[in-house]
Amino acid sequence: MASYSPKRMRFHDESSVSHNRASAITCAESPLTTDMAIMVQTKQIMEGVNIQIQAVKNIDQPMTTLKSYIVDVISKMDQIDKDNRRKATIGIFGQSGHGKSSLINAILGEEDLLPPGSLGACTAVVTQVEANLDDSNYTAEIELYSKEEWDKMLQVLFRVLSDDSEDRDDEMFESAKEKITAVYGEDADKKKFEELKKDEKFAEIINFLSDSEKIISKRERSDFVNEVACFIQYSVASPGGWYWPLVKSVKIKIPNCDELLKHIVLLDLPGIGDCNKTREDLWKSKLRECSSVWIVSDISRAITDKDPWGILKHCIQDLGPGGECKNISFICTKTDDINPGAYMRSSRLTKDEIGNKDQTAVCILHRNKTTKESVKKKFESLNPGTKKLMEKFSTEVFTVSSKSFFKQNSNLEPTETGNVLPKKMKSVVALQLL
């Protein structure tokens, strides 16, 4: 069974670009991280005292009473700590296929736990990841729409499909088609709504939605991943039997991640554009819970793609002047997905500039550096209203490779990579606990 590993993640050229309040949250030792260390040390002392007292035997009645009193006080203090503990929520936003799930897998040290970008247009399930503090199983708590909610959504989807006007919204049309065929199978979108209601699969789904929540709990990660896949993944190549359109949200609990996730919740959120208003409202409510926001984009499209910048603007506007969030990080993924020859031509890198160094490594580091500079310039070129709203946030840029984390060999030496984001997560916790 896999557990969180201290193995370094490949954060190529790990220095970050700060905007506005530089270094508001740092990875270095600070009063914040010191306070957190004191809290951990105090808890360890209490646990040690409890063990020693429990080991005391053959004592008289007054001492027995005192022993029971101390054990009871420690137990109540521990329960108060559990009840009052506020977990820091890190919202991770990005379009499907940009490496968001792979980034979470690498941070957890759990390869293939969350599936990569689905082979579809709008798979958009809010997935929350936290530590399993109850047992050693991988557990998923899946919240489903009610039968009534799904019936209303289905009617809306069929109305979208019935639109044959010249100015119809093609993206909405494809999204509706994808959701219906995902659940009911190939050609289900070609049926009328009343016709589909007579289908055997329709009755099966109604029965499936009798329960508002599904629980999956498995000892082995591979068994868990196989069973939970149909609720958070989809492939247009194999329609039918995919339940993600029926899902409001998924909470995944990971064993053996106490050190990393004890005070942190990772929230895997879809990008904007899903045609489901209920899920969009959930997106906004979850956003307001975030202590920190990470916007994930494929490095090759970080500047030109509208989606990550649209997400950034939506986040800033929806967070508003209040709320928990103090930090927004722009994370460029897939840094080692590069064709050195093509990159050298497009960036006009010469062989003399590379010299005897590894060609791929030089190209990776060069692209990381120039992308960070471009992202910083784009921050500065945002409209005055958005820039004004951004003043309350500390914004940083990272370049990462989740794939390199799990590879035995990498083009870059360990000294050229770092473990920035997990350290940053601990700093977020320290802020949240104050």
Short mmCIF file of C-alpha atoms in Angstrom, two decimals:
data_model
loop_
_atom_site.label_atom_id
_atom_site.label_comp_id
_atom_site.label_asym_id
_atom_site.label_seq_id
_atom_site.Cartn_x
_atom_site.Cartn_y
_atom_site.Cartn_z
CA MET A 1 0.00 0.00 0.00
CA ALA A 2 1.33 3.39 -0.95
CA SER A 3 1.82 6.18 1.55
CA TYR A 4 3.04 9.75 1.43
CA SER A 5 6.66 9.80 0.45
CA PRO A 6 9.21 12.49 1.26
CA LYS A 7 10.61 11.95 -2.23
CA ARG A 8 11.21 15.22 -4.00
CA MET A 9 8.76 16.38 -6.59
CA ARG A 10 10.19 17.73 -9.82
CA PHE A 11 9.62 21.46 -9.51
CA HIS A 12 11.84 22.52 -12.39
CA ASP A 13 13.58 25.83 -11.72
CA GLU A 14 11.70 26.18 -8.47
CA SER A 15 12.11 29.91 -7.82
CA SER A 16 8.74 31.66 -7.81
CA VAL A 17 7.67 34.99 -9.20
CA SER A 18 5.97 37.13 -6.55
CA HIS A 19 3.40 39.79 -7.30
CA ASN A 20 2.30 42.58 -4.91
CA ARG A 21 3.12 41.37 -1.38
CA ALA A 22 6.28 39.46 -2.10
CA SER A 23 6.90 36.45 0.10
CA ALA A 24 3.77 36.93 2.22
CA ILE A 25 3.83 33.18 2.75
CA THR A 26 7.27 31.62 2.60
CA CYS A 27 8.62 28.14 2.94
CA ALA A 28 11.30 29.19 5.38
CA GLU A 29 11.05 28.87 9.16
CA SER A 30 8.81 31.63 10.50
CA PRO A 31 6.73 32.45 13.60
CA LEU A 32 3.81 30.80 11.81
CA THR A 33 5.55 27.48 11.28
CA THR A 34 7.06 27.75 14.79
CA ASP A 35 3.58 28.10 16.32
CA MET A 36 2.47 25.02 14.41
CA ALA A 37 5.53 23.10 15.66
CA ILE A 38 4.68 24.09 19.27
CA MET A 39 1.13 22.81 18.81
CA VAL A 40 2.40 19.49 17.49
CA GLN A 41 4.94 19.19 20.32
CA THR A 42 2.26 19.92 22.95
CA LYS A 43 0.04 17.21 21.51
CA GLN A 44 2.94 14.74 21.59
CA ILE A 45 3.61 15.57 25.26
CA MET A 46 -0.05 15.00 26.13
CA GLU A 47 -0.01 11.64 24.35
CA GLY A 48 3.16 10.67 26.22
CA VAL A 49 1.65 11.61 29.60
CA ASN A 50 -1.46 9.59 28.76
CA ILE A 51 0.62 6.50 27.91
CA GLN A 52 2.64 6.76 31.13
CA ILE A 53 -0.44 7.22 33.32
CA GLN A 54 -2.21 4.30 31.67
CA ALA A 55 0.83 2.14 32.50
CA VAL A 56 0.61 2.89 36.26
CA LYS A 57 -0.73 -0.16 38.16
CA ASN A 58 -1.40 -1.24 41.76
CA ILE A 59 -2.21 2.17 43.24
CA ASP A 60 -4.53 3.14 46.11
CA GLN A 61 -8.00 4.61 45.71
CA PRO A 62 -7.06 8.35 45.82
CA MET A 63 -4.41 7.80 43.14
CA THR A 64 -6.83 5.76 41.08
CA THR A 65 -9.30 8.64 41.21
CA LEU A 66 -6.58 11.13 40.22
CA LYS A 67 -5.44 8.86 37.38
CA SER A 68 -9.01 8.62 36.02
CA TYR A 69 -9.40 12.39 36.28
CA ILE A 70 -6.19 13.12 34.31
CA VAL A 71 -7.03 10.56 31.62
CA ASP A 72 -10.53 12.05 31.30
CA VAL A 73 -9.16 15.62 30.98
CA ILE A 74 -6.68 14.57 28.29
CA SER A 75 -9.44 12.77 26.42
CA LYS A 76 -11.73 15.82 26.56
CA MET A 77 -8.93 18.13 25.41
CA ASP A 78 -8.21 15.83 22.48
CA GLN A 79 -11.91 15.78 21.52
CA ILE A 80 -12.11 19.58 21.73
CA ASP A 81 -9.06 19.77 19.46
CA LYS A 82 -10.74 17.49 16.92
CA ASP A 83 -14.04 19.38 17.07
CA ASN A 84 -12.49 22.85 16.77
CA ARG A 85 -9.65 22.14 14.39
CA ARG A 86 -10.00 24.16 11.21
CA LYS A 87 -8.53 22.51 8.17
CA ALA A 88 -6.93 24.72 5.56
CA THR A 89 -8.57 24.18 2.18
CA ILE A 90 -6.47 24.46 -0.96
CA GLY A 91 -8.63 24.85 -4.06
CA ILE A 92 -6.99 23.43 -7.19
CA PHE A 93 -8.66 24.74 -10.35
CA GLY A 94 -8.09 23.88 -13.98
CA GLN A 95 -9.54 22.46 -17.15
CA SER A 96 -9.53 18.73 -17.80
CA GLY A 97 -6.28 17.50 -19.33
CA HIS A 98 -4.02 20.20 -17.89
CA GLY A 99 -2.37 17.95 -15.29
CA LYS A 100 -4.45 18.91 -12.25
CA SER A 101 -5.17 15.37 -11.04
CA SER A 102 -1.59 14.28 -11.76
CA LEU A 103 -0.33 17.18 -9.65
CA ILE A 104 -2.49 16.05 -6.71
CA ASN A 105 -1.33 12.45 -7.15
CA ALA A 106 2.31 13.55 -7.05
CA ILE A 107 1.80 15.69 -3.94
CA LEU A 108 0.19 12.69 -2.21
CA GLY A 109 2.77 10.24 -3.55
CA GLU A 110 -0.15 8.15 -4.87
CA GLU A 111 0.37 7.42 -8.57
CA ASP A 112 -2.88 6.95 -10.57
CA LEU A 113 -5.11 7.64 -7.55
CA LEU A 114 -7.10 10.33 -9.36
CA PRO A 115 -7.60 9.62 -13.07
CA PRO A 116 -6.04 11.99 -15.62
CA GLY A 117 -8.16 14.26 -17.79
CA SER A 118 -11.18 12.35 -19.05
CA LEU A 119 -11.68 11.85 -22.79
CA GLY A 120 -14.66 14.18 -22.93
CA ALA A 121 -15.68 17.82 -22.94
CA CYS A 122 -17.16 18.71 -19.58
CA THR A 123 -16.55 16.10 -16.91
CA ALA A 124 -16.85 18.40 -13.93
CA VAL A 125 -17.01 16.74 -10.52
CA VAL A 126 -15.91 18.57 -7.39
CA THR A 127 -13.49 16.16 -5.66
CA GLN A 128 -12.29 16.72 -2.11
CA VAL A 129 -9.19 14.86 -0.87
CA GLU A 130 -8.32 14.54 2.81
CA ALA A 131 -6.66 12.17 5.26
CA ASN A 132 -8.46 9.05 6.46
CA LEU A 133 -7.99 9.27 10.23
CA ASP A 134 -10.40 6.41 10.97
CA ASP A 135 -8.85 3.32 9.34
CA SER A 136 -6.36 2.15 6.71
CA ASN A 137 -8.79 2.06 3.79
CA TYR A 138 -9.13 4.25 0.73
CA THR A 139 -12.64 5.66 1.06
CA ALA A 140 -14.93 7.69 -1.20
CA GLU A 141 -18.09 9.41 0.00
CA ILE A 142 -20.10 10.21 -3.14
CA GLU A 143 -23.00 12.69 -2.95
CA LEU A 144 -25.60 12.16 -5.67
CA TYR A 145 -28.41 14.27 -7.06
CA SER A 146 -31.91 13.28 -6.02
CA LYS A 147 -34.26 11.61 -8.49
CA GLU A 148 -36.23 14.85 -8.73
CA GLU A 149 -33.11 16.95 -9.35
CA TRP A 150 -31.85 14.60 -12.06
CA ASP A 151 -35.28 14.51 -13.75
CA LYS A 152 -35.28 18.32 -14.02
CA MET A 153 -31.69 18.36 -15.29
CA LEU A 154 -32.48 15.69 -17.85
CA GLN A 155 -35.41 17.67 -19.23
CA VAL A 156 -33.13 20.70 -19.63
CA LEU A 157 -30.53 18.57 -21.43
CA PHE A 158 -33.13 17.28 -23.90
CA ARG A 159 -34.36 20.82 -24.54
CA VAL A 160 -30.78 21.77 -25.41
CA LEU A 161 -30.57 18.80 -27.81
CA SER A 162 -33.82 19.77 -29.49
CA ASP A 163 -32.42 23.17 -30.46
CA ASP A 164 -31.79 23.03 -34.21
CA SER A 165 -31.55 26.78 -34.74
CA GLU A 166 -28.64 28.28 -36.66
CA ASP A 167 -27.34 30.16 -33.63
CA ARG A 168 -27.52 27.30 -31.12
CA ASP A 169 -24.71 27.01 -28.57
CA ASP A 170 -22.61 24.10 -29.89
CA GLU A 171 -20.67 23.76 -26.64
CA MET A 172 -23.91 23.38 -24.66
CA PHE A 173 -25.19 20.92 -27.28
CA GLU A 174 -22.08 18.70 -27.05
CA SER A 175 -22.13 18.88 -23.26
CA ALA A 176 -25.78 17.74 -23.14
CA LYS A 177 -25.08 14.93 -25.58
CA GLU A 178 -22.06 13.80 -23.59
CA LYS A 179 -23.93 13.67 -20.28
CA ILE A 180 -26.87 11.70 -21.65
CA THR A 181 -24.72 9.14 -23.49
CA ALA A 182 -22.36 8.84 -20.51
CA VAL A 183 -25.21 7.63 -18.31
CA TYR A 184 -27.58 5.88 -20.75
CA GLY A 185 -25.29 4.67 -23.50
CA GLU A 186 -24.67 5.22 -27.19
CA ASP A 187 -27.47 6.85 -29.21
CA ALA A 188 -29.46 7.71 -26.05
CA ASP A 189 -29.23 11.34 -27.14
CA LYS A 190 -31.13 10.50 -30.34
CA LYS A 191 -34.23 9.42 -28.40
CA LYS A 192 -37.03 11.65 -27.19
CA PHE A 193 -37.25 12.21 -23.43
CA GLU A 194 -40.51 10.27 -23.14
CA GLU A 195 -39.00 7.47 -25.20
CA LEU A 196 -35.94 7.27 -22.94
CA LYS A 197 -38.19 7.01 -19.86
CA LYS A 198 -39.45 3.66 -21.18
CA ASP A 199 -35.91 2.34 -21.48
CA GLU A 200 -34.72 -0.31 -19.01
CA LYS A 201 -31.61 1.78 -18.28
CA PHE A 202 -33.79 4.71 -17.21
CA ALA A 203 -35.48 2.64 -14.49
CA GLU A 204 -32.06 1.37 -13.41
CA ILE A 205 -30.78 4.93 -12.92
CA ILE A 206 -33.90 5.96 -10.99
CA ASN A 207 -33.30 3.03 -8.64
CA PHE A 208 -29.61 3.94 -8.42
CA LEU A 209 -30.57 7.44 -7.22
CA SER A 210 -32.73 6.07 -4.40
CA ASP A 211 -29.75 6.60 -2.12
CA SER A 212 -28.39 10.12 -1.80
CA GLU A 213 -24.90 8.89 -1.01
CA LYS A 214 -22.65 6.02 -2.08
CA ILE A 215 -19.72 4.82 0.05
CA ILE A 216 -16.75 2.97 -1.45
CA SER A 217 -14.08 1.67 0.92
CA LYS A 218 -11.20 -0.56 -0.16
CA ARG A 219 -8.01 -1.74 1.47
CA GLU A 220 -6.04 -1.82 -1.78
CA ARG A 221 -5.57 1.30 -3.85
CA SER A 222 -6.01 -0.51 -7.19
CA ASP A 223 -9.40 -1.93 -6.13
CA PHE A 224 -10.49 1.49 -4.93
CA VAL A 225 -9.40 3.27 -8.12
CA ASN A 226 -11.23 0.74 -10.32
CA GLU A 227 -14.50 1.09 -8.42
CA VAL A 228 -14.53 4.86 -8.02
CA ALA A 229 -13.55 5.58 -11.65
CA CYS A 230 -17.09 5.59 -13.06
CA PHE A 231 -18.05 8.42 -10.69
CA ILE A 232 -15.25 10.82 -11.62
CA GLN A 233 -14.11 9.75 -15.09
CA TYR A 234 -15.54 9.30 -18.58
CA SER A 235 -14.50 8.20 -22.06
CA VAL A 236 -16.55 8.98 -25.17
CA ALA A 237 -15.08 5.81 -26.69
CA SER A 238 -17.07 3.70 -24.23
CA PRO A 239 -20.44 5.37 -23.49
CA GLY A 240 -22.90 4.12 -20.88
CA GLY A 241 -22.40 3.23 -17.22
CA TRP A 242 -20.52 6.41 -16.30
CA TYR A 243 -22.17 8.14 -13.36
CA TRP A 244 -20.31 11.45 -13.09
CA PRO A 245 -23.29 13.51 -14.41
CA LEU A 246 -25.29 12.21 -11.41
CA VAL A 247 -22.65 13.29 -8.90
CA LYS A 248 -22.68 16.52 -6.89
CA SER A 249 -19.34 15.97 -5.18
CA VAL A 250 -16.88 13.29 -4.08
CA LYS A 251 -14.88 13.18 -0.86
CA ILE A 252 -11.86 10.87 -1.03
CA LYS A 253 -10.07 9.89 2.18
CA ILE A 254 -6.48 8.68 1.91
CA PRO A 255 -4.78 6.45 4.54
CA ASN A 256 -1.26 7.01 5.85
CA CYS A 257 -1.23 10.70 4.92
CA ASP A 258 -1.48 12.12 8.45
CA GLU A 259 1.69 14.17 8.13
CA LEU A 260 0.58 15.90 4.95
CA LEU A 261 -3.22 16.02 5.17
CA LYS A 262 -3.98 16.14 8.89
CA HIS A 263 -4.72 19.87 8.73
CA ILE A 264 -5.21 20.26 4.96
CA VAL A 265 -8.00 19.51 2.50
CA LEU A 266 -7.24 19.44 -1.24
CA LEU A 267 -10.17 20.47 -3.40
CA ASP A 268 -10.01 19.42 -7.06
CA LEU A 269 -12.37 21.82 -8.83
CA PRO A 270 -13.34 21.90 -12.51
CA GLY A 271 -12.85 24.88 -14.73
CA ILE A 272 -15.61 27.25 -15.74
CA GLY A 273 -18.09 26.50 -18.51
CA ASP A 274 -19.99 23.47 -17.18
CA CYS A 275 -23.64 23.84 -18.12
CA ASN A 276 -24.85 22.56 -14.74
CA LYS A 277 -25.98 25.53 -12.62
CA THR A 278 -26.21 23.46 -9.43
CA ARG A 279 -22.60 22.40 -9.79
CA GLU A 280 -21.59 25.98 -10.62
CA ASP A 281 -23.20 27.15 -7.34
CA LEU A 282 -21.27 24.42 -5.53
CA TRP A 283 -18.09 25.65 -7.28
CA LYS A 284 -18.65 29.13 -5.86
CA SER A 285 -19.49 27.95 -2.35
CA LYS A 286 -16.41 25.71 -2.24
CA LEU A 287 -14.25 28.56 -3.55
CA ARG A 288 -15.19 30.72 -0.56
CA GLU A 289 -13.91 27.99 1.78
CA CYS A 290 -10.43 28.08 0.25
CA SER A 291 -7.45 29.37 2.24
CA SER A 292 -5.33 29.20 -0.91
CA VAL A 293 -6.11 28.85 -4.62
CA TRP A 294 -3.94 27.04 -7.18
CA ILE A 295 -4.74 27.60 -10.86
CA VAL A 296 -3.28 24.84 -13.00
CA SER A 297 -2.43 25.13 -16.68
CA ASP A 298 -0.37 23.15 -19.18
CA ILE A 299 2.85 25.17 -19.56
CA SER A 300 2.60 25.09 -23.35
CA ARG A 301 -0.78 26.87 -23.16
CA ALA A 302 -0.39 28.93 -19.99
CA ILE A 303 -0.17 32.26 -21.79
CA THR A 304 -2.33 31.72 -24.87
CA ASP A 305 -5.19 29.66 -23.39
CA LYS A 306 -8.14 31.73 -22.16
CA ASP A 307 -9.34 29.16 -19.62
CA PRO A 308 -6.78 29.61 -16.78
CA TRP A 309 -7.07 33.39 -17.02
CA GLY A 310 -10.84 33.14 -17.04
CA ILE A 311 -10.64 30.96 -13.93
CA LEU A 312 -8.30 33.52 -12.32
CA LYS A 313 -10.76 36.36 -12.95
CA HIS A 314 -13.72 34.29 -11.73
CA CYS A 315 -11.83 33.36 -8.56
CA ILE A 316 -10.86 36.95 -7.82
CA GLN A 317 -14.38 38.25 -8.44
CA ASP A 318 -16.14 35.47 -6.49
CA LEU A 319 -13.72 35.67 -3.55
CA GLY A 320 -14.41 39.40 -3.27
CA PRO A 321 -12.91 41.65 -0.60
CA GLY A 322 -13.58 39.22 2.27
CA GLY A 323 -13.07 35.50 2.80
CA GLU A 324 -10.33 33.17 3.91
CA CYS A 325 -8.15 33.19 0.80
CA LYS A 326 -4.90 35.13 0.97
CA ASN A 327 -2.83 33.44 -1.72
CA ILE A 328 -3.27 32.56 -5.40
CA SER A 329 -0.65 30.42 -7.15
CA PHE A 330 -0.44 29.98 -10.93
CA ILE A 331 1.02 26.51 -11.56
CA CYS A 332 2.39 25.55 -14.99
CA THR A 333 2.42 21.77 -15.39
CA LYS A 334 3.91 19.20 -17.79
CA THR A 335 7.26 21.01 -17.91
CA ASP A 336 9.10 17.92 -19.18
CA ASP A 337 6.63 17.41 -22.05
CA ILE A 338 8.88 19.07 -24.59
CA ASN A 339 10.41 18.47 -28.01
CA PRO A 340 13.94 19.92 -27.64
CA GLY A 341 14.56 20.35 -31.37
CA ALA A 342 11.24 22.09 -32.01
CA TYR A 343 11.65 24.24 -28.91
CA MET A 344 15.17 25.32 -29.90
CA ARG A 345 13.88 26.47 -33.28
CA SER A 346 10.89 28.35 -31.91
CA SER A 347 12.86 30.01 -29.09
CA ARG A 348 15.98 30.52 -31.25
CA LEU A 349 18.21 28.72 -28.78
CA THR A 350 21.58 27.95 -30.38
CA LYS A 351 23.80 24.92 -29.87
CA ASP A 352 26.45 27.26 -28.50
CA GLU A 353 24.07 28.31 -25.71
CA ILE A 354 23.54 24.66 -24.80
CA GLY A 355 27.18 23.63 -25.02
CA ASN A 356 27.92 20.32 -23.32
CA LYS A 357 24.78 20.45 -21.14
CA ASP A 358 21.83 18.11 -21.51
CA GLN A 359 19.78 19.54 -24.37
CA THR A 360 16.40 18.57 -22.91
CA ALA A 361 17.27 19.96 -19.46
CA VAL A 362 18.40 23.28 -20.93
CA CYS A 363 15.19 23.58 -22.96
CA ILE A 364 13.03 22.77 -19.93
CA LEU A 365 14.74 25.35 -17.74
CA HIS A 366 14.69 27.98 -20.49
CA ARG A 367 10.96 27.51 -21.14
CA ASN A 368 10.22 27.58 -17.39
CA LYS A 369 12.05 30.88 -17.01
CA THR A 370 10.46 32.58 -20.01
CA THR A 371 6.97 31.30 -19.13
CA LYS A 372 7.23 32.67 -15.60
CA GLU A 373 8.31 36.04 -16.94
CA SER A 374 5.40 36.03 -19.40
CA VAL A 375 2.87 35.11 -16.70
CA LYS A 376 4.18 37.94 -14.53
CA LYS A 377 3.80 40.40 -17.42
CA LYS A 378 0.26 39.17 -18.04
CA PHE A 379 -0.57 39.78 -14.36
CA GLU A 380 0.57 43.36 -14.86
CA SER A 381 -1.47 43.79 -18.06
CA LEU A 382 -4.82 42.78 -16.51
CA ASN A 383 -7.49 45.46 -16.52
CA PRO A 384 -7.34 48.00 -13.66
CA GLY A 385 -10.44 46.60 -11.94
CA THR A 386 -9.04 43.06 -11.76
CA LYS A 387 -5.60 44.34 -10.66
CA LYS A 388 -7.26 46.30 -7.86
CA LEU A 389 -9.03 43.18 -6.60
CA MET A 390 -5.74 41.25 -6.78
CA GLU A 391 -4.06 43.57 -4.29
CA LYS A 392 -5.36 41.57 -1.33
CA PHE A 393 -3.69 38.40 -2.59
CA SER A 394 -0.10 37.22 -2.71
CA THR A 395 0.34 35.67 -6.16
CA GLU A 396 3.12 33.30 -7.18
CA VAL A 397 4.09 31.25 -10.22
CA PHE A 398 5.45 27.69 -10.21
CA THR A 399 6.61 25.32 -12.93
CA VAL A 400 6.23 21.62 -12.12
CA SER A 401 6.40 18.15 -13.59
CA SER A 402 4.27 15.50 -11.91
CA LYS A 403 5.51 12.86 -14.34
CA SER A 404 9.13 13.36 -13.32
CA PHE A 405 8.18 12.84 -9.69
CA PHE A 406 7.28 9.22 -10.36
CA LYS A 407 10.12 8.55 -12.82
CA GLN A 408 13.33 6.93 -11.62
CA ASN A 409 15.39 9.03 -14.00
CA SER A 410 14.93 12.67 -14.87
CA ASN A 411 16.65 15.09 -17.18
CA LEU A 412 17.32 17.35 -14.20
CA GLU A 413 19.44 16.65 -11.15
CA PRO A 414 17.74 16.68 -7.71
CA THR A 415 19.63 19.90 -6.91
CA GLU A 416 17.75 21.56 -9.79
CA THR A 417 14.35 20.60 -8.41
CA GLY A 418 12.56 21.28 -5.13
CA ASN A 419 9.66 20.41 -2.87
CA VAL A 420 8.05 23.84 -2.84
CA LEU A 421 4.31 23.17 -2.88
CA PRO A 422 4.14 20.65 0.02
CA LYS A 423 6.16 23.14 2.11
CA LYS A 424 3.79 25.87 1.01
CA MET A 425 0.86 23.73 2.13
CA LYS A 426 2.32 23.64 5.64
CA SER A 427 2.60 27.42 5.64
CA VAL A 428 -1.06 27.67 4.64
CA VAL A 429 -1.89 25.46 7.63
CA ALA A 430 0.09 27.71 9.97
CA LEU A 431 -1.84 30.74 8.73
CA GLN A 432 -5.16 28.96 9.13
CA LEU A 433 -4.46 27.84 12.68
CA LEU A 434 -3.73 31.34 13.99
#
